Amino acid sequence: ATQKRVQGEEHAHTLISCSSLGYCILLQGRWAEAEVLLADTTQRMAEALGSGHARSVTTAARLGIALTELGRHDEGIALLRDSHAKFISAAGISHRHTLVAASQLGVGLVRSGSVPEGTALLEATHSEQLRVLGPDHMDTRRTASQM
C-alpha cells in the first residue's frame, strides 16, 4: 500500500509487486482472487511497460494459470501459449524464462484435458532443462514433479 501511494499505481515497481502478490494468492489456490488482481495488473502492465515486456508476459502467464484453474481453459491456454511464444521470440527456446513458460503451458494443457500435447511439452521441456539448467535446478525439479 505504501509503495502504491508513494510511487503511484502505474510505477513499474508497484506493478511488479501486484504481480507477485497475485502469484502468491494463486499459489494458495485462491484462483478467483488471483484472477481479479492478475487481470487488472496484466492490463496495467501492458499499458505502462508494453505487452512484450518480460514482466508483462510473466504476469499474463500467471493470469493464464488462474483462468485455467477456474475452468476457463480456452482463455487460460491462449494466454499461456502467447506468453510462451513471446519468450521464444525474445529470448530463444532454451532461455530459463522460456522453459518456465513451456512448463506452465504443459501443465495448463494437461489440466485442460489436452493430456498428450501437455505431456509431450512437459517431457521436451524437462529434457531441455536438464541440458541447460542441470538436474538440481529448481525449475528442472519443478517440471519433473509436474510430469
PDB file of N, CA and C in Angstrom, residues 5-6 13 37 39 44 49 52-53 55 63 71 80 94 99 104 110 113 129 134 145:
ATOM      1  N   ARG A   5       1.081   4.150  -2.863  1.00  0.00           N
ATOM      2  CA  ARG A   5       0.798   5.542  -2.528  1.00  0.00           C
ATOM      3  C   ARG A   5       1.973   6.442  -2.913  1.00  0.00           C
ATOM      4  N   VAL A   6       3.194   5.999  -2.638  1.00  0.00           N
ATOM      5  CA  VAL A   6       4.373   6.830  -2.874  1.00  0.00           C
ATOM      6  C   VAL A   6       4.758   6.874  -4.350  1.00  0.00           C
ATOM      7  N   HIS A  13       7.622  -0.720 -10.293  1.00  0.00           N
ATOM      8  CA  HIS A  13       7.797  -1.481  -9.053  1.00  0.00           C
ATOM      9  C   HIS A  13       6.462  -1.808  -8.389  1.00  0.00           C
ATOM     10  N   LEU A  37      -6.944  -9.786  -9.469  1.00  0.00           N
ATOM     11  CA  LEU A  37      -5.736  -8.978  -9.324  1.00  0.00           C
ATOM     12  C   LEU A  37      -4.837  -9.096 -10.546  1.00  0.00           C
ATOM     13  N   ALA A  39      -5.627  -9.990 -13.655  1.00  0.00           N
ATOM     14  CA  ALA A  39      -6.242  -9.393 -14.858  1.00  0.00           C
ATOM     15  C   ALA A  39      -6.007  -7.891 -14.874  1.00  0.00           C
ATOM     16  N   ARG A  44      -2.703  -3.203 -16.789  1.00  0.00           N
ATOM     17  CA  ARG A  44      -1.917  -2.014 -16.435  1.00  0.00           C
ATOM     18  C   ARG A  44      -0.457  -2.167 -16.828  1.00  0.00           C
ATOM     19  N   LEU A  49       4.297  -0.794 -19.468  1.00  0.00           N
ATOM     20  CA  LEU A  49       5.586  -1.353 -19.874  1.00  0.00           C
ATOM     21  C   LEU A  49       5.589  -1.905 -21.296  1.00  0.00           C
ATOM     22  N   GLY A  52       4.961  -6.789 -24.526  1.00  0.00           N
ATOM     23  CA  GLY A  52       6.083  -7.685 -24.762  1.00  0.00           C
ATOM     24  C   GLY A  52       7.148  -7.648 -23.689  1.00  0.00           C
ATOM     25  N   HIS A  53       7.009  -6.756 -22.721  1.00  0.00           N
ATOM     26  CA  HIS A  53       7.985  -6.674 -21.626  1.00  0.00           C
ATOM     27  C   HIS A  53       7.945  -7.968 -20.828  1.00  0.00           C
ATOM     28  N   ARG A  55       8.170  -8.713 -17.729  1.00  0.00           N
ATOM     29  CA  ARG A  55       7.294  -8.708 -16.551  1.00  0.00           C
ATOM     30  C   ARG A  55       5.824  -8.773 -16.952  1.00  0.00           C
ATOM     31  N   LEU A  63      -1.878 -15.048 -15.034  1.00  0.00           N
ATOM     32  CA  LEU A  63      -3.318 -14.929 -15.257  1.00  0.00           C
ATOM     33  C   LEU A  63      -3.832 -16.162 -16.007  1.00  0.00           C
ATOM     34  N   GLY A  71     -11.313 -23.165 -14.711  1.00  0.00           N
ATOM     35  CA  GLY A  71     -12.080 -23.876 -15.732  1.00  0.00           C
ATOM     36  C   GLY A  71     -12.296 -23.082 -16.998  1.00  0.00           C
ATOM     37  N   LEU A  80      -1.318 -18.599 -21.984  1.00  0.00           N
ATOM     38  CA  LEU A  80      -0.099 -19.383 -21.779  1.00  0.00           C
ATOM     39  C   LEU A  80       0.644 -19.608 -23.095  1.00  0.00           C
ATOM     40  N   SER A  94      15.788 -21.956 -25.392  1.00  0.00           N
ATOM     41  CA  SER A  94      16.480 -22.559 -24.251  1.00  0.00           C
ATOM     42  C   SER A  94      16.662 -21.622 -23.069  1.00  0.00           C
ATOM     43  N   LEU A  99      11.648 -21.695 -20.802  1.00  0.00           N
ATOM     44  CA  LEU A  99      11.423 -23.042 -20.281  1.00  0.00           C
ATOM     45  C   LEU A  99      10.357 -23.050 -19.181  1.00  0.00           C
ATOM     46  N   GLN A 104       4.708 -24.208 -17.733  1.00  0.00           N
ATOM     47  CA  GLN A 104       3.384 -23.708 -17.341  1.00  0.00           C
ATOM     48  C   GLN A 104       2.338 -24.064 -18.391  1.00  0.00           C
ATOM     49  N   VAL A 110      -2.435 -30.130 -19.795  1.00  0.00           N
ATOM     50  CA  VAL A 110      -2.856 -31.363 -19.117  1.00  0.00           C
ATOM     51  C   VAL A 110      -4.118 -31.120 -18.305  1.00  0.00           C
ATOM     52  N   GLY A 113      -7.289 -30.904 -20.265  1.00  0.00           N
ATOM     53  CA  GLY A 113      -7.741 -32.100 -20.972  1.00  0.00           C
ATOM     54  C   GLY A 113      -6.934 -32.459 -22.205  1.00  0.00           C
ATOM     55  N   GLN A 129      15.610 -28.558 -19.917  1.00  0.00           N
ATOM     56  CA  GLN A 129      16.043 -28.041 -18.617  1.00  0.00           C
ATOM     57  C   GLN A 129      17.216 -28.856 -18.074  1.00  0.00           C
ATOM     58  N   GLY A 134      20.534 -28.169 -15.674  1.00  0.00           N
ATOM     59  CA  GLY A 134      21.048 -29.240 -14.829  1.00  0.00           C
ATOM     60  C   GLY A 134      19.946 -29.868 -13.995  1.00  0.00           C
ATOM     61  N   SER A 145       8.405 -32.757 -11.192  1.00  0.00           N
ATOM     62  CA  SER A 145       7.328 -33.075 -10.241  1.00  0.00           C
ATOM     63  C   SER A 145       5.949 -32.924 -10.869  1.00  0.00           C
TER      64      SER A 145
END
